[in-house]
Amino acid sequence: MAIPCPKLTLKGTNDAMPQLGLGTWLSEEGKVYEATKHALKVGYRHIDCAWVYFNEAEVGKGLAESVEEGVVTREEVWLTGKLWNNFHRPELVKKGLQESLDSLGVKYLDLFLMHFPVAFKPDVVEATSPDQVENVPLADTWKAMEALVDEGLVKNIGISNCEIPQVKEILASATKPVAVNQFETQPYYSRKELVEFCQAQGIVVTAHTSLGSPGNCMSAHHASKPLMQDELVGEIAKKHNKTPAHVLLRWAIQRPTIILPKSVTPSRIESNAELFDFELSADEVVQIDALCKPGLEGCFNHPKTPWLGRSEFTGNTASYCNN
């Protein structure tokens, strides 16, 4: 039985996207398969994937077995995929999608996002120098993504990690709706202006890094203490007999945004779904809103990644994981 979570309606298709999804970024190799099966078993109906997570085959195996066992049908599970930066050339966009479809073992995606508004040369997975980044107009990549909808390979298309100028650039030439923009938004880095701009345009916001990604590979560059250690969040959690994670995720649900808590631990996968038996008061929401920090101080994901223009290239970007 599906978890009774609310859904947000996407522009254009009116497809209903579950607000709760299973995140798979940085999920350990060999564990994503079991995590996928467990999440589907306990009622998740939304899985967020990406070519560059290098684990789509495991997700696909877990999904296929869950379908075979009668836990779900393919149509009941919302699958999101993402076009990696080295497939931005229009002639490569379909290839980037097809590799994900093949790994996942499915014929279509419910949502396909442009992972970053940055293009790498086709033979580059992670740019370590400026010459590995190339200029492919966002409009050209987007047009090729629109063709995927016409071919029936994806139902909805969107973007990820895009700022307001980039959203405007894509909207200026788009002939199909930009359904979603997925980016980091959490209390320390709330991106209020970006969230409100997207929502005003009818673009649903998917929040990644909702819990601050305390263990991600960029933790050495975090300017703020772990989000889940925040005193106010802890106090509100105690008041509701919930955990700090519950409060952070509930705050995101009420904005409203889509959330993608990641875990491969069965008990945590279940706990992350225990969000729909309580609500934060208007005052509590205002208090949490006030935690936002200036600039990139509260950013936990890509605070200094060079190909986003946040630091200089050093020839080694191993500490800046992809998302």
XYZ file of C-alpha atoms in Angstrom, residues 73-195:
123
model
C 3.307 -1.902 -11.115
C 5.671 0.224 -13.193
C 2.864 2.753 -13.677
C 2.517 3.212 -9.910
C 6.145 4.292 -9.439
C 7.335 7.775 -10.338
C 10.843 7.613 -11.790
C 12.974 10.718 -12.222
C 16.216 10.666 -14.194
C 18.776 13.331 -15.088
C 20.827 14.230 -18.133
C 24.487 14.438 -17.165
C 26.681 17.334 -18.253
C 28.572 15.405 -20.952
C 25.369 14.754 -22.929
C 24.367 18.400 -23.463
C 25.106 18.485 -27.182
C 21.694 18.055 -28.876
C 22.809 14.987 -30.785
C 23.828 13.302 -27.493
C 20.741 14.062 -25.381
C 18.806 10.972 -26.449
C 21.881 8.802 -25.855
C 22.153 10.150 -22.306
C 18.528 9.259 -21.656
C 18.742 5.851 -23.326
C 21.655 4.806 -21.149
C 19.538 5.534 -18.081
C 16.509 3.737 -19.510
C 18.647 0.690 -20.279
C 20.214 0.675 -16.808
C 16.845 1.059 -15.113
C 15.231 -1.514 -17.392
C 12.263 0.709 -18.231
C 10.758 2.120 -21.422
C 10.051 5.637 -20.168
C 10.720 8.089 -17.338
C 8.046 10.113 -15.602
C 10.421 13.062 -15.352
C 13.758 13.846 -17.003
C 15.835 16.767 -15.736
C 18.795 18.669 -17.112
C 21.078 17.901 -14.160
C 23.123 21.124 -14.295
C 23.124 24.157 -16.599
C 26.751 23.289 -17.414
C 28.073 21.342 -20.407
C 31.151 19.111 -20.322
C 32.891 17.761 -23.381
C 31.477 14.347 -24.341
C 34.434 12.335 -23.024
C 34.459 14.117 -19.633
C 32.504 12.838 -16.633
C 33.915 15.312 -14.084
C 35.546 18.518 -15.317
C 38.897 19.153 -13.653
C 39.998 22.046 -15.870
C 38.277 24.886 -17.756
C 39.051 23.360 -21.166
C 36.816 20.375 -20.308
C 33.769 22.640 -20.111
C 32.148 23.732 -23.364
C 29.513 26.207 -24.448
C 26.320 24.458 -25.462
C 23.328 26.831 -25.369
C 20.758 25.736 -22.798
C 18.051 26.307 -25.391
C 19.641 23.743 -27.716
C 19.821 21.080 -25.018
C 16.263 21.855 -23.937
C 14.934 21.564 -27.492
C 16.469 18.085 -27.753
C 14.833 17.167 -24.431
C 11.469 18.324 -25.764
C 11.858 15.838 -28.616
C 12.088 13.035 -26.057
C 8.578 13.882 -24.901
C 7.304 13.697 -28.464
C 8.911 10.259 -28.819
C 7.175 8.994 -25.678
C 10.447 8.309 -23.873
C 9.731 10.777 -21.068
C 6.455 12.203 -19.811
C 7.703 15.452 -18.276
C 10.926 17.439 -18.542
C 12.559 19.890 -16.210
C 15.788 21.318 -14.894
C 18.017 21.021 -11.861
C 20.398 23.340 -10.016
C 19.293 26.293 -12.160
C 19.281 29.882 -10.918
C 16.704 32.494 -11.955
C 18.636 33.797 -15.014
C 19.057 30.248 -16.316
C 15.387 29.440 -15.739
C 14.441 32.574 -17.664
C 16.815 31.641 -20.484
C 15.181 28.239 -20.902
C 11.647 29.601 -20.572
C 12.346 32.105 -23.344
C 12.626 29.376 -25.971
C 10.708 26.468 -24.408
C 7.721 25.105 -26.283
C 6.939 22.547 -23.588
C 6.520 23.383 -19.892
C 9.464 23.366 -17.517
C 7.764 21.038 -15.061
C 10.303 20.986 -12.215
C 13.451 22.680 -10.945
C 15.382 20.536 -8.456
C 17.935 22.328 -6.298
C 19.271 22.576 -2.770
C 16.821 24.306 -0.511
C 16.761 23.832 3.269
C 16.470 26.202 6.247
C 20.113 27.341 6.232
C 19.985 27.888 2.447
C 16.292 28.419 1.815
C 16.557 30.021 -1.645
C 13.309 31.905 -0.962
C 13.566 34.117 -4.059
C 14.286 31.158 -6.351
C 11.527 29.011 -4.824
